[in-house]
mmCIF file of C-alpha atoms in Angstrom:
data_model
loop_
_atom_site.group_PDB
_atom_site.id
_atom_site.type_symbol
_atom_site.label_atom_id
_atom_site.label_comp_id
_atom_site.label_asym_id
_atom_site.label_seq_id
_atom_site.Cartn_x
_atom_site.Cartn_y
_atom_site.Cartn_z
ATOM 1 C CA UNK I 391 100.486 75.447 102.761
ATOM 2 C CA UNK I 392 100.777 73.272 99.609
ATOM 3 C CA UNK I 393 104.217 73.474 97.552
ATOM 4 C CA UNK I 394 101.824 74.685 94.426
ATOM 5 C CA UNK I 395 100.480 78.534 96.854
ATOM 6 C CA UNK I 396 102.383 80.283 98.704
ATOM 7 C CA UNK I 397 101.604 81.449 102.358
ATOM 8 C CA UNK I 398 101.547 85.113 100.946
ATOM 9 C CA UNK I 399 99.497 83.864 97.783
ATOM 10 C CA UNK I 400 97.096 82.064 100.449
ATOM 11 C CA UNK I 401 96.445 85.663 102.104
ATOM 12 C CA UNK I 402 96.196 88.076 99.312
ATOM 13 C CA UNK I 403 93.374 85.197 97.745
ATOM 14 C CA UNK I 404 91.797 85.481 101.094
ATOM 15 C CA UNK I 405 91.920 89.396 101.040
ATOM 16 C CA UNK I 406 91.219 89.845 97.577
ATOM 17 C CA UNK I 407 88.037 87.559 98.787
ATOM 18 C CA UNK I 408 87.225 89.474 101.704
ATOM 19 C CA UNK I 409 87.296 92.939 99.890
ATOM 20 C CA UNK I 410 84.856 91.336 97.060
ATOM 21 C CA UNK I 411 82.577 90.120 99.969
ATOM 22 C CA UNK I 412 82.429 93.388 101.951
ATOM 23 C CA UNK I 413 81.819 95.272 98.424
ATOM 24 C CA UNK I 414 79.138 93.665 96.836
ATOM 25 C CA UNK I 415 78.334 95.762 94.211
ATOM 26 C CA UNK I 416 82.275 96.189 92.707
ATOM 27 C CA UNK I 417 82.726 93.752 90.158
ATOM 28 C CA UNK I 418 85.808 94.593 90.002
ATOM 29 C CA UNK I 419 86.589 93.665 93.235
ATOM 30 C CA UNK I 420 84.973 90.232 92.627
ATOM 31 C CA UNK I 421 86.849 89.577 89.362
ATOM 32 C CA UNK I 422 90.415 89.986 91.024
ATOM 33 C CA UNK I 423 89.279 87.504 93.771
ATOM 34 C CA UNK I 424 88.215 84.692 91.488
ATOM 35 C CA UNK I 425 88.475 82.685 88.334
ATOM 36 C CA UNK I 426 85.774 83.135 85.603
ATOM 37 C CA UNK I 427 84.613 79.978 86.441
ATOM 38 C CA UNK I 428 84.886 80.244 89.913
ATOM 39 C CA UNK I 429 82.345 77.439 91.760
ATOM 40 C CA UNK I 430 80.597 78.288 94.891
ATOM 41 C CA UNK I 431 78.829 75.994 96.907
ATOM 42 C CA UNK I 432 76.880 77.331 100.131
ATOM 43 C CA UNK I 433 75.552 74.892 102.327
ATOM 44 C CA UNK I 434 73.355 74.468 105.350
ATOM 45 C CA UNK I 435 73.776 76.426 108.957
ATOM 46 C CA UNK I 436 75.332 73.611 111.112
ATOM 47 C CA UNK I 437 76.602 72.960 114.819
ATOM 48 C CA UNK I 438 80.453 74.191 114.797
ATOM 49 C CA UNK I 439 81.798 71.001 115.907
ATOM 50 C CA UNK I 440 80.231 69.778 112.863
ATOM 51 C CA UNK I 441 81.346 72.793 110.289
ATOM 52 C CA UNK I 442 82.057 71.336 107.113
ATOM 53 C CA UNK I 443 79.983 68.504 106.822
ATOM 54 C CA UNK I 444 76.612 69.826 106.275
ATOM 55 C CA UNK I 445 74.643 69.295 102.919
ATOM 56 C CA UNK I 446 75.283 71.656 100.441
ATOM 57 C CA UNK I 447 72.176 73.887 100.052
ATOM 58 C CA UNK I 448 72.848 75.817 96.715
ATOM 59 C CA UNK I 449 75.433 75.804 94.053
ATOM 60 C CA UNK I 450 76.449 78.589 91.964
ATOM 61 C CA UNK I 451 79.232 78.656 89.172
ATOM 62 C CA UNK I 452 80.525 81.811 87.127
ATOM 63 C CA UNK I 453 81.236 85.831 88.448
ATOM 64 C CA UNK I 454 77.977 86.593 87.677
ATOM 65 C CA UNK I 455 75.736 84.310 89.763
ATOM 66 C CA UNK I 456 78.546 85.063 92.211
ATOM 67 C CA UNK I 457 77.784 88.552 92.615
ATOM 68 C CA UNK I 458 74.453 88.526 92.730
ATOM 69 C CA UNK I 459 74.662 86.038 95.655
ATOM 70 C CA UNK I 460 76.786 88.640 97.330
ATOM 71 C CA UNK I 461 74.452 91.458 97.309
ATOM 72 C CA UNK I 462 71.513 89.384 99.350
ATOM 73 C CA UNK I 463 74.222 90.228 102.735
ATOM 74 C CA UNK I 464 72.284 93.570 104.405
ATOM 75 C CA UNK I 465 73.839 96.451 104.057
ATOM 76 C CA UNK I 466 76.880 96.882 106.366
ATOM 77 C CA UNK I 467 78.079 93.096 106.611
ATOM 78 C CA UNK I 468 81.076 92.897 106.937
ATOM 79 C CA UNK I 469 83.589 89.439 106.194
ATOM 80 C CA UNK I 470 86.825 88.865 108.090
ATOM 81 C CA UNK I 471 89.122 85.734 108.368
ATOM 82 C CA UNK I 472 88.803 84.216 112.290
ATOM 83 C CA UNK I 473 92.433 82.430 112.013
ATOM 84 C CA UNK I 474 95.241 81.524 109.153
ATOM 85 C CA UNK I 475 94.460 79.226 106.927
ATOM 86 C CA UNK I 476 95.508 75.606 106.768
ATOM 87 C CA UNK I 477 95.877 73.288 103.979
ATOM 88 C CA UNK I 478 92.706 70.308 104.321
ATOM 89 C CA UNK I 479 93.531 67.750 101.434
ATOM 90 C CA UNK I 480 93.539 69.316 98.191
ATOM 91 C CA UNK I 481 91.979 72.162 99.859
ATOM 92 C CA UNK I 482 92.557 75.238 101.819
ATOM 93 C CA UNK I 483 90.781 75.618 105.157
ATOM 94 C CA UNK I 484 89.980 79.060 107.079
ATOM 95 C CA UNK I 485 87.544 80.178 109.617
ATOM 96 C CA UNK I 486 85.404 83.371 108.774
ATOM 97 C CA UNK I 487 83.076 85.488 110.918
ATOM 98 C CA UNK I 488 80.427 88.025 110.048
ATOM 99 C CA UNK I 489 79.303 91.246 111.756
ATOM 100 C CA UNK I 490 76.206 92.903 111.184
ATOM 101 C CA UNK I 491 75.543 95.767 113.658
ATOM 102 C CA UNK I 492 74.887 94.177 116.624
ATOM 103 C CA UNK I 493 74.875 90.213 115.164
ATOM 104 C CA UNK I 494 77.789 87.983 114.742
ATOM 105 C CA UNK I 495 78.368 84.867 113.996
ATOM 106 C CA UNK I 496 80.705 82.606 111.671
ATOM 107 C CA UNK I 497 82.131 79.317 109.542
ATOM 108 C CA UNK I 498 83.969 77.553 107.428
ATOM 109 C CA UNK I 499 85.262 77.935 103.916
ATOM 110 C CA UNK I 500 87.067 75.557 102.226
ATOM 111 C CA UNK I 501 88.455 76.658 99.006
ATOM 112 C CA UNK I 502 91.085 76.445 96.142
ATOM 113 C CA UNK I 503 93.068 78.090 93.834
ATOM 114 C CA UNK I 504 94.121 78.440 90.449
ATOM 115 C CA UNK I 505 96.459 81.339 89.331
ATOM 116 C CA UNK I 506 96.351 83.190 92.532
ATOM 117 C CA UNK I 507 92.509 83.638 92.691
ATOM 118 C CA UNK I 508 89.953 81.164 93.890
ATOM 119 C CA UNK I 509 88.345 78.500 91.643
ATOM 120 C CA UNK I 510 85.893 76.573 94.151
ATOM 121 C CA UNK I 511 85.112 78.002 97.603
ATOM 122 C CA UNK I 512 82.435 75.733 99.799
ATOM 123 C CA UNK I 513 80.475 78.234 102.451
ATOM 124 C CA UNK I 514 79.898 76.737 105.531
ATOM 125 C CA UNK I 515 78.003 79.051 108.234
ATOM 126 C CA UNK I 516 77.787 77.882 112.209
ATOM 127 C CA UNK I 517 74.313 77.136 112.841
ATOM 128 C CA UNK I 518 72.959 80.237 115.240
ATOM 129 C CA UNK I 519 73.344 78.789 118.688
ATOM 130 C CA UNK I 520 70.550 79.353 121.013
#
């Protein structure tokens, strides 16, 4: 990790992430996981030898566009962490995958932190493979 986050302060972000993702509709939830400002940038489905250099597909910025892209997941989705995560430049980087009744699948998010909570998190989904 960088000397500025912890290894702990890495995973409780990450959890406090997680939770928010897998509870949509708690607010609460999302505002201990991010920064008022918080940036999100989801981008196109891509090959995973190619995760996290797709083009970015939407961009949203602030809790409350935030949680309304959260509730599009169906019902039931559920948001776990693949690996630990690992510092990429200024940024961290952790695999994800994502479980909905019988579908899975995963990515990559790259993110950052400010205070303990993320500020900027890039989505990355795998591309479905066929």
């Amino acid at each position: 990790m960088s000397a500025l986050h912890s290894p702990s302060d890495v995973q409780t972000a990450l959890e406090r992430w997680l939770l928010a993702m897998n509870h949509p509709t708690d607010p609460g939830l999302l505002r201990a996981a991010v920064t008022e400002d918080f940036h999100l940038e989801r981008h196109h489905p891509i090959a995973r030898a190619s995760l996290g250099t797709a083009p970015r597909a939407e961009e949203l910025r602030g809790t409350a566009a935030v949680a309304r892209w959260l509730t599009r997941s169906p019902a039931g989705t559920v948001f776990s962490l693949a690996g630990p995560a690992a510092l990429d430049g200024a940024a961290l980087r952790v695999e994800y995958t994502i479980t909905v009744k019988d579908f899975c699948n995963g990515g990559l998010w790259l993110a950052r932190l400010d205070g303990g909570r993320l500020c900027w998190l890039a989505h990355h989904p795998a591309a479905l493979e066929s």
